[in-house]
Every structure is written in C-alpha cells, then in structure tokens.
C-alpha cells in the first residue's frame, strides 16, 4: 500500500519511498506532507511494514 502527498491515510508512521525519511502522523485528520528531507512532492509514502526492501 502506498499513499500520495496530501492524502489522509490515518495516524501511523510512514516512510518516504525515495529517501527513507520517516514521518509520523498522530492524528487521523493529518495529511501526508511533502518529504522534509528530499522535498519531493509527488512521492509516495508507505507504511513501514511494506518497505523493508528499501533499506540497503
Ligand atoms: Zn524523501
């Protein structure tokens, strides 16, 4: 499962698919921000359990 910037997938931890930056949403009404590290706005955020293979 992946979510785009601006979506509201609910609270939880998400990881930038591009650079691995973690972002925590602590409220169900929070939207996924652009990545604070790589600044990409079209990236996808994914829950940590699905991105193990992004760690090299
Ligand atoms: Zn990033």
mmCIF file with all atom_site columns, N, CA, C and O and ligand atoms in Angstrom, residues 16 18-19 21 35 38 43, ligand 1:
data_model
loop_
_atom_site.group_PDB
_atom_site.id
_atom_site.type_symbol
_atom_site.label_atom_id
_atom_site.label_alt_id
_atom_site.label_comp_id
_atom_site.label_asym_id
_atom_site.label_entity_id
_atom_site.label_seq_id
_atom_site.pdbx_PDB_ins_code
_atom_site.Cartn_x
_atom_site.Cartn_y
_atom_site.Cartn_z
_atom_site.occupancy
_atom_site.B_iso_or_equiv
_atom_site.pdbx_formal_charge
_atom_site.auth_seq_id
_atom_site.auth_comp_id
_atom_site.auth_asym_id
_atom_site.auth_atom_id
_atom_site.pdbx_PDB_model_num
ATOM   1  N  N   . UNK A 1 16 ? 9.188  7.715  3.452  1.00 0.00 ? 16 UNK A N   1
ATOM   2  C  CA  . UNK A 1 16 ? 9.360  8.217  2.090  1.00 0.00 ? 16 UNK A CA  1
ATOM   3  C  C   . UNK A 1 16 ? 9.946  7.119  1.215  1.00 0.00 ? 16 UNK A C   1
ATOM   4  O  O   . UNK A 1 16 ? 10.973 6.523  1.538  1.00 0.00 ? 16 UNK A O   1
ATOM   5  N  N   . UNK A 1 18 ? 11.337 7.453  -1.531 1.00 0.00 ? 18 UNK A N   1
ATOM   6  C  CA  . UNK A 1 18 ? 12.525 7.887  -2.244 1.00 0.00 ? 18 UNK A CA  1
ATOM   7  C  C   . UNK A 1 18 ? 13.770 7.834  -1.367 1.00 0.00 ? 18 UNK A C   1
ATOM   8  O  O   . UNK A 1 18 ? 14.787 7.279  -1.730 1.00 0.00 ? 18 UNK A O   1
ATOM   9  N  N   . UNK A 1 19 ? 13.690 8.430  -0.168 1.00 0.00 ? 19 UNK A N   1
ATOM   10 C  CA  . UNK A 1 19 ? 14.898 8.589  0.647  1.00 0.00 ? 19 UNK A CA  1
ATOM   11 C  C   . UNK A 1 19 ? 14.830 7.866  1.992  1.00 0.00 ? 19 UNK A C   1
ATOM   12 O  O   . UNK A 1 19 ? 15.802 7.826  2.710  1.00 0.00 ? 19 UNK A O   1
ATOM   13 N  N   . UNK A 1 21 ? 13.020 8.721  4.632  1.00 0.00 ? 21 UNK A N   1
ATOM   14 C  CA  . UNK A 1 21 ? 12.649 9.603  5.744  1.00 0.00 ? 21 UNK A CA  1
ATOM   15 C  C   . UNK A 1 21 ? 11.328 9.149  6.368  1.00 0.00 ? 21 UNK A C   1
ATOM   16 O  O   . UNK A 1 21 ? 10.384 8.841  5.663  1.00 0.00 ? 21 UNK A O   1
ATOM   17 N  N   . UNK A 1 35 ? 7.940  15.391 1.466  1.00 0.00 ? 35 UNK A N   1
ATOM   18 C  CA  . UNK A 1 35 ? 9.039  14.880 2.278  1.00 0.00 ? 35 UNK A CA  1
ATOM   19 C  C   . UNK A 1 35 ? 9.920  16.021 2.784  1.00 0.00 ? 35 UNK A C   1
ATOM   20 O  O   . UNK A 1 35 ? 10.383 16.847 2.006  1.00 0.00 ? 35 UNK A O   1
ATOM   21 N  N   . UNK A 1 38 ? 13.820 15.143 1.209  1.00 0.00 ? 38 UNK A N   1
ATOM   22 C  CA  . UNK A 1 38 ? 14.151 15.249 -0.220 1.00 0.00 ? 38 UNK A CA  1
ATOM   23 C  C   . UNK A 1 38 ? 13.230 16.216 -0.950 1.00 0.00 ? 38 UNK A C   1
ATOM   24 O  O   . UNK A 1 38 ? 13.420 16.456 -2.140 1.00 0.00 ? 38 UNK A O   1
ATOM   25 N  N   . UNK A 1 43 ? 6.042  12.157 -4.317 1.00 0.00 ? 43 UNK A N   1
ATOM   26 C  CA  . UNK A 1 43 ? 6.477  10.864 -3.818 1.00 0.00 ? 43 UNK A CA  1
ATOM   27 C  C   . UNK A 1 43 ? 5.309  10.115 -3.169 1.00 0.00 ? 43 UNK A C   1
ATOM   28 O  O   . UNK A 1 43 ? 4.242  10.682 -2.919 1.00 0.00 ? 43 UNK A O   1
HETATM 29 ZN ZN1 . LIG B 2 .  ? 12.117 11.758 0.853  1.00 0.00 ? 1  LIG B ZN1 1
#
